[in-house]
Each structure stands twice: as C-alpha cells, then as structure tokens.
Coordinates of C-alpha atoms in Angstrom, one line a residue:
M1 CA -0.2 -0.1 -0.1
K2 CA 2.8 2.6 0.7
K3 CA 4.6 1.7 -2.4
K4 CA 1.2 2.5 -4.1
V5 CA 1.1 5.7 -2.3
V6 CA 4.6 6.7 -3.1
S7 CA 4.1 5.9 -7.0
L8 CA 1.0 8.2 -7.1
L9 CA 2.8 11.0 -5.4
L10 CA 6.0 10.5 -7.8
L11 CA 3.4 10.5 -10.9
I12 CA 1.8 13.6 -10.1
I13 CA 5.2 15.1 -9.5
C14 CA 6.3 13.8 -13.0
A15 CA 3.1 15.0 -14.4
I16 CA 3.0 18.5 -13.3
V17 CA 6.8 18.9 -14.4
T18 CA 6.0 17.0 -17.8
G19 CA 3.1 19.4 -18.3
I20 CA 5.2 22.7 -17.8
A21 CA 7.8 21.2 -20.2
V22 CA 5.3 20.9 -22.7
Q23 CA 3.6 24.0 -22.1
Q24 CA 7.0 26.3 -22.3
Y25 CA 8.7 24.4 -25.5
S26 CA 5.8 22.9 -27.4
G27 CA 5.1 26.0 -29.4
L28 CA 7.8 25.1 -31.7
L29 CA 5.9 22.1 -33.0
Y30 CA 3.0 24.3 -33.8
H31 CA 2.4 25.4 -37.6
S32 CA 0.0 28.3 -36.3
P33 CA 1.7 31.5 -34.8
I34 CA 1.8 31.6 -30.8
I35 CA 2.6 34.5 -28.7
A36 CA 4.1 34.4 -24.9
V37 CA 2.2 37.5 -23.4
K38 CA 4.5 39.9 -21.5
K39 CA 1.9 42.9 -20.9
V40 CA -1.9 43.7 -21.1
Q41 CA -3.2 47.2 -21.3
K42 CA -6.8 48.0 -21.4
Q43 CA -7.5 51.4 -23.6
N44 CA -11.3 52.3 -23.7
D45 CA -13.0 49.3 -25.7
Q46 CA -9.7 47.6 -26.8
I47 CA -7.0 45.5 -25.0
K48 CA -3.1 46.3 -26.0
I49 CA -1.2 42.9 -25.7
S50 CA 2.6 42.8 -26.0
G51 CA 4.4 39.7 -26.4
Q52 CA 7.2 37.6 -28.4
L53 CA 6.2 34.8 -30.8
M54 CA 7.2 31.1 -29.6
N55 CA 7.6 30.2 -33.3
Q56 CA 8.2 31.8 -36.6
G57 CA 11.1 33.8 -35.8
K58 CA 10.3 34.8 -32.1
K59 CA 9.7 38.4 -33.1
N60 CA 7.8 41.0 -30.8
L61 CA 4.3 41.4 -31.6
T62 CA 1.6 43.7 -30.5
L63 CA -2.0 42.7 -30.7
K64 CA -4.9 45.1 -30.2
V65 CA -8.3 43.3 -29.2
D66 CA -11.6 44.1 -29.1
T67 CA -13.4 44.0 -25.8
H68 CA -16.4 42.2 -27.2
A69 CA -14.1 39.6 -29.0
V70 CA -12.6 38.8 -25.5
S71 CA -16.1 38.0 -23.9
A72 CA -16.6 35.4 -27.2
L73 CA -13.5 34.0 -26.6
T74 CA -13.9 33.9 -22.7
I75 CA -10.2 34.5 -22.1
D76 CA -8.6 36.8 -19.3
F77 CA -5.6 38.0 -20.3
K78 CA -2.8 38.0 -18.0
K79 CA 1.2 37.9 -18.3
G80 CA 2.7 34.8 -19.0
Q81 CA -0.1 33.3 -21.1
Q82 CA 0.2 31.6 -24.7
L83 CA -2.2 32.2 -27.2
L84 CA -2.7 30.7 -30.4
L85 CA -3.1 33.3 -33.4
N86 CA -4.4 33.2 -36.9
D87 CA -1.7 32.9 -40.0
N88 CA -2.1 36.9 -40.4
K89 CA -1.1 37.3 -36.6
E90 CA -4.0 39.7 -36.3
E91 CA -6.8 37.3 -34.2
I92 CA -6.5 35.4 -31.2
I93 CA -7.8 31.9 -31.8
A94 CA -7.7 30.5 -28.5
E95 CA -5.6 30.1 -25.3
K96 CA -2.7 27.4 -25.6
Q97 CA -3.1 24.5 -23.1
D98 CA -1.5 21.4 -23.9
G99 CA 0.6 21.5 -21.0
I100 CA -2.3 20.9 -18.7
V101 CA -4.0 18.4 -21.0
I102 CA -0.5 16.4 -21.2
S103 CA -0.3 16.6 -17.3
L104 CA -4.1 15.5 -16.9
L105 CA -3.3 12.5 -19.6
V106 CA -0.2 11.6 -17.4
V107 CA -1.9 11.5 -14.3
F108 CA -4.7 9.4 -15.9
V109 CA -2.6 7.0 -17.6
G110 CA -0.5 6.4 -14.7
F111 CA -3.3 6.1 -12.0
V112 CA -4.8 3.3 -14.5
L113 CA -1.6 1.4 -14.4
I114 CA -0.5 1.7 -10.7
L115 CA -4.3 0.6 -9.4
G116 CA -5.4 -1.4 -12.1
E117 CA -1.7 -2.9 -13.2
I118 CA -2.0 -5.7 -15.7
T119 CA -5.9 -5.1 -15.9
G120 CA -5.5 -1.8 -16.2
G121 CA -2.8 -1.8 -19.0
M122 CA -4.9 -4.2 -20.8
A123 CA -8.0 -1.4 -20.5
L124 CA -5.7 1.2 -21.8
L125 CA -4.3 -0.8 -25.0
G126 CA -8.1 -1.5 -25.9
L127 CA -9.0 2.1 -25.6
F128 CA -5.9 3.0 -28.1
L129 CA -6.8 0.6 -30.3
N130 CA -10.6 1.7 -30.5
L131 CA -10.0 5.3 -30.9
A132 CA -7.1 4.6 -33.3
L133 CA -9.8 2.1 -35.4
L134 CA -12.2 5.0 -35.0
F135 CA -9.7 7.6 -36.4
I136 CA -9.0 5.3 -39.4
L137 CA -12.5 4.6 -40.5
L138 CA -13.3 8.3 -40.1
K139 CA -10.3 9.3 -42.4
L140 CA -11.9 6.9 -44.7
D141 CA -14.9 8.4 -44.7
S142 CA -13.6 11.7 -45.4
F143 CA -11.4 10.6 -48.4
F144 CA -13.7 8.6 -49.9
G145 CA -17.2 10.1 -50.0
G146 CA -18.8 7.4 -51.7
I147 CA -18.7 5.0 -48.2
P148 CA -21.8 5.3 -46.3
T149 CA -21.0 6.5 -43.1
L150 CA -23.4 4.0 -41.6
G151 CA -21.5 1.0 -43.0
L152 CA -18.3 2.1 -41.6
M153 CA -19.9 2.4 -38.1
F154 CA -21.1 -1.0 -38.6
V155 CA -17.8 -2.1 -39.2
Y156 CA -16.2 -0.1 -36.2
G157 CA -18.9 -1.3 -33.8
T158 CA -18.3 -5.0 -34.7
C159 CA -14.3 -4.9 -34.6
S160 CA -14.7 -2.5 -31.3
I161 CA -16.5 -5.2 -29.4
V162 CA -13.9 -7.6 -30.5
I163 CA -11.1 -5.6 -29.3
T164 CA -12.8 -4.8 -26.2
F165 CA -13.6 -8.3 -24.9
L166 CA -10.1 -9.2 -26.0
A167 CA -8.7 -6.4 -23.5
N168 CA -10.9 -7.8 -20.9
Y169 CA -10.6 -11.5 -21.0
G170 CA -7.4 -12.0 -23.2
I171 CA -6.8 -14.7 -25.8
K172 CA -7.3 -17.8 -23.9
A173 CA -10.6 -16.9 -22.3
F174 CA -12.2 -15.3 -25.6
R175 CA -15.8 -16.3 -26.4
V176 CA -17.2 -16.1 -29.6
D177 CA -21.0 -16.3 -27.7
L178 CA -20.1 -13.0 -26.1
I179 CA -19.0 -11.6 -29.0
V180 CA -22.2 -12.5 -30.9
T181 CA -24.2 -11.9 -28.2
T182 CA -23.3 -8.3 -27.5
C183 CA -23.3 -7.3 -31.2
A184 CA -26.7 -8.6 -31.4
T185 CA -27.6 -6.4 -28.4
V186 CA -26.1 -3.5 -30.1
F187 CA -27.7 -3.7 -33.5
G188 CA -30.9 -4.4 -31.9
G189 CA -31.3 -1.3 -29.6
F190 CA -30.4 0.5 -33.1
L191 CA -32.8 -1.1 -34.9
I192 CA -35.4 -0.2 -32.3
C193 CA -34.7 3.4 -32.7
W194 CA -34.4 3.4 -36.3
L195 CA -37.7 1.6 -36.8
A196 CA -39.3 4.1 -34.4
L197 CA -37.8 7.0 -36.7
K198 CA -38.7 5.5 -39.6
V199 CA -42.3 5.0 -38.4
F200 CA -43.0 8.4 -37.1
E201 CA -40.7 10.1 -40.1
N202 CA -38.3 11.6 -37.9
N203 CA -41.3 13.9 -36.2
G204 CA -39.9 15.8 -33.3
I205 CA -36.4 15.3 -33.9
R206 CA -34.4 18.6 -34.7
F207 CA -31.1 18.2 -36.8
E208 CA -30.3 21.9 -36.8
E209 CA -27.1 21.3 -34.8
M210 CA -25.8 18.8 -37.5
Q211 CA -26.6 21.5 -40.3
F212 CA -22.8 22.4 -40.9
L213 CA -22.1 18.5 -42.2
T214 CA -21.1 18.5 -45.8
R215 CA -22.8 15.2 -46.4
P216 CA -26.2 13.4 -45.7
Y217 CA -26.7 14.0 -41.8
L218 CA -28.7 11.0 -41.2
G219 CA -25.9 8.7 -41.8
V220 CA -23.8 10.4 -39.5
F221 CA -26.5 10.4 -36.9
Y222 CA -27.4 6.8 -37.4
G223 CA -23.8 5.9 -37.1
S224 CA -23.7 8.1 -33.7
L225 CA -26.6 6.1 -32.3
L226 CA -24.6 2.7 -33.3
I227 CA -21.5 3.9 -31.4
G228 CA -23.5 5.3 -28.4
G229 CA -25.0 1.7 -27.4
I230 CA -21.4 -0.2 -27.9
G231 CA -20.0 1.1 -24.7
A232 CA -23.1 0.4 -22.9
A233 CA -23.6 -3.0 -24.3
V234 CA -20.2 -4.1 -23.5
D235 CA -20.2 -2.5 -19.9
M236 CA -23.4 -4.4 -19.2
V237 CA -22.5 -7.6 -20.6
V238 CA -19.2 -7.8 -18.8
T239 CA -20.6 -6.6 -15.4
L240 CA -23.5 -9.5 -15.7
V241 CA -21.2 -12.0 -17.1
S242 CA -18.7 -11.7 -14.3
S243 CA -21.1 -11.5 -11.7
L244 CA -23.2 -14.5 -12.5
K245 CA -19.8 -16.5 -13.1
E246 CA -19.0 -15.6 -9.7
L247 CA -22.1 -16.8 -8.4
V248 CA -22.0 -20.0 -9.9
N249 CA -18.5 -20.8 -8.7
Q250 CA -19.0 -20.0 -5.6
Q251 CA -22.6 -22.2 -5.5
P252 CA -21.9 -24.7 -8.3
H253 CA -25.4 -26.8 -7.5
I254 CA -27.3 -23.5 -8.1
T255 CA -30.5 -24.4 -10.0
Q256 CA -31.1 -22.4 -13.4
K257 CA -34.2 -21.0 -12.1
E258 CA -32.3 -19.5 -9.1
L259 CA -29.6 -18.2 -11.4
V260 CA -32.2 -16.3 -13.6
H261 CA -33.7 -14.9 -10.4
A262 CA -30.1 -13.7 -9.4
G263 CA -29.6 -12.3 -12.8
R264 CA -32.6 -10.3 -12.6
R265 CA -31.6 -9.0 -9.2
I266 CA -28.1 -7.6 -10.1
A267 CA -29.7 -6.4 -13.3
Q268 CA -32.4 -4.2 -11.4
D269 CA -29.2 -3.1 -9.4
V270 CA -27.0 -1.9 -12.2
T271 CA -29.7 -1.1 -14.8
S272 CA -31.2 2.1 -13.6
S273 CA -27.7 3.8 -12.4
M274 CA -26.2 2.8 -16.0
I275 CA -29.3 4.5 -17.8
N276 CA -28.8 7.6 -15.5
V277 CA -25.0 8.1 -16.3
L278 CA -25.6 7.5 -20.2
L279 CA -28.4 9.7 -19.8
F280 CA -26.4 12.7 -18.0
A281 CA -23.4 12.0 -20.2
Y282 CA -25.3 12.8 -23.2
L283 CA -27.4 15.8 -21.8
S284 CA -24.5 17.4 -20.0
G285 CA -22.8 18.1 -23.4
S286 CA -25.8 20.5 -24.3
I287 CA -25.9 22.8 -21.3
P288 CA -23.8 25.6 -22.5
M289 CA -25.8 26.2 -25.8
L290 CA -29.1 25.6 -23.8
V291 CA -28.1 28.4 -21.2
F292 CA -26.7 30.6 -23.9
Y293 CA -29.8 30.7 -26.0
L294 CA -31.8 30.9 -22.6
K295 CA -29.7 33.7 -22.1
N296 CA -30.9 35.2 -25.5
G297 CA -34.5 35.1 -25.1
W298 CA -35.3 31.7 -26.8
P299 CA -38.5 30.6 -25.3
F300 CA -37.6 27.3 -23.0
I301 CA -39.9 24.6 -24.8
S302 CA -38.1 25.2 -28.2
T303 CA -34.7 25.4 -26.7
L304 CA -35.2 22.1 -25.1
Q305 CA -36.7 20.7 -28.6
L306 CA -33.6 22.4 -30.4
H307 CA -30.8 20.9 -28.8
L308 CA -32.3 17.7 -26.5
S309 CA -34.0 15.8 -29.3
L310 CA -30.5 14.1 -30.4
E311 CA -29.2 13.8 -27.2
L312 CA -32.4 12.0 -25.9
L313 CA -32.4 9.7 -28.8
R314 CA -28.8 8.7 -28.1
A315 CA -29.6 7.9 -24.5
F316 CA -32.9 5.7 -25.3
C317 CA -30.8 3.8 -27.9
G318 CA -28.3 3.1 -25.3
A319 CA -30.9 2.7 -22.7
F320 CA -32.6 0.1 -25.1
T321 CA -29.2 -1.9 -25.6
I322 CA -28.5 -2.2 -21.9
L323 CA -32.3 -3.9 -21.5
L324 CA -31.6 -6.2 -24.2
S325 CA -28.0 -7.2 -22.7
I326 CA -29.8 -8.3 -19.8
P327 CA -31.4 -11.6 -21.3
A328 CA -28.4 -11.6 -23.7
S329 CA -25.9 -11.9 -20.6
L330 CA -28.1 -14.5 -18.7
F331 CA -28.3 -16.8 -22.2
C332 CA -24.4 -16.7 -22.6
V333 CA -23.9 -17.7 -18.9
I334 CA -26.5 -20.5 -19.2
L335 CA -25.2 -21.9 -22.3
E336 CA -21.5 -22.1 -21.1
R337 CA -22.6 -23.6 -17.9
R338 CA -24.9 -26.6 -19.8
R339 CA -21.6 -26.9 -21.8
K340 CA -19.3 -27.8 -18.9
T341 CA -21.9 -30.2 -17.3

C-alpha cells in the first residue's frame, strides 16, 4: 500500500513537471503562430497585448483586441499566457493549454496502470486500439465520400466489441458467444430506434445542430446512435457475466431458476444507475448551448426541443441496448454452464 502511495505522489510530480515542460517548449512544434504574453493594457474598448512569438522567428508582436471579442473567447488575458493566433497574426484563436492536457493525461494513464496493474494496462490498450480504429475509419469516410458512414460504423461496432472483449478477457478466455450476443444487443437497440424514426418520419427530431455537415446528416446521426450503444452493451454484458460466473463458482449446485432470479436481481441493481449515467453523459454536453439560448431570450420549450432531441434519442438507444443485454448475458452464462456439465 505504501509503495502505491509513493508511486502516486511521484506520478503527480512527474505529471506537473511534464506539463510545465510541454507548455513552455511545445510551441516550436505548432504550425500556427503562438505569442507569449508579456504585457496587457486596457484602452477604452480595446485591449493591447504585447509579447513575443514562440515560433516563426520569435519576433516581438503587439495585438489590439476588441473587448467584445474577448467576451466571446472567454479568455482573461494576463502575463505569461500563450495564445494561438491566426495565420495573419492579427486575431486570437484560443489559449494554448496543451501542458494541462498532457498533465491530466499522464495522471490518468498512471493511475490506471498503478491501481489496475495488468488489467488496467489491457484496458488502456483496448481504449487506444478502439480510438485508432475509429480515427482510421473516419479518415476513410472523409477521403472516400461514396462509402456510407453507417456501413463504416457497423464495421467499427463489430471490431470495437471484439477488441474490448480481448482486452478484458484475453485470448485464452475469448468467447465467441459473448461477441455475437453483444453485437446482437447493440444492433437490436439501434434497430428499435431506427424503426421508430422511420415509422414516425423523424417527427419531433431537430437536426439543426448538424446543419454544418457537408454530407447527408442521417447517416452520420445513425452512426452516432450505433457507437453510443457499444459502450453501454459491453459494460452491461461484462458486469452481468462476471457477477453470474462468480456466483456459479461459489454455488456450483445453483439451479437454473435461481440463476435467472439472481441475474434479474443484479440487473435491477445495475441498470438504473447505468441508464442514469448514460442519460446525464449525453445531456451534459448540451448545457452550454441551452444556457446561451435561454440567456438570449429563446422560449424554454423550443430551446429544449432544439438541443435535446438528438441527445435524448442517443440516450434511449443506449438504454434499449442495456435492457437487451440482460437476457443476452443470462443466455451466455446458462449456455456456458450447460456446455461444462
């Protein structure tokens, strides 16, 4: 225990040092101009910023920023900041904060490896492979416009489930029935939402937030529905199967009826919390836009319809997937038990 505490303290110190180093010296790797602020002066409706470029010649530079632009950027300028500029070096795009991001990333990875050890490392490997696969498929989608986005997401969904189960169970304990069952629950939850949208002809669904897309938005939205159900299905199946297998190991002579009853009880304990987490995870991303529209006088009901319809539908798709995972997990445990007897 003491070794883990010492390791965590060293990890935090390492993360802070790494973040400071990245914040100070990573500017040389950026293509966009970056200015290190040395002096800030307020003059009527303008803010005068003096500093030195961290890349592209390290020249001294002075900017004049309108106070209205500052409020839009939500940046409070002060000495020591690093700001990303446009190519003309006349406008501020954002504040450079990669040092903080790297520090948090180091802490996250370190905590998972220290506390989770081999299991944590495998989980991180699965996460990295899933992200890499998603980026590759998204690149394919951007380069080849003729490939249907939904088709690529079906490929990603199947591969992602396989990768996740390999990361959790390893090759030796790899089970095809779990893979097939989880894929069926994900596609089943997606199919329920897809059929409902088709039957009601998308009535009540507002797609305004996707209007910036340069390709058919329905394929992209259906793909996001599919991806949203993957994590929920995998988590539910892993939780139920692991709990039921442990129960069977502790009580080898448990009857099938008792096993089903135990699975229902575990599902009741887990389902509501998982659906709540899923719901709030989707809705939390819409809060800034909700506040923005309400502060600018938009009607309450119209604002909710505009920004929450897609998020609620994603949450419902994940909820259906969680519910379908319960009988699917029970089926896999019962099938494995019968195979062993």
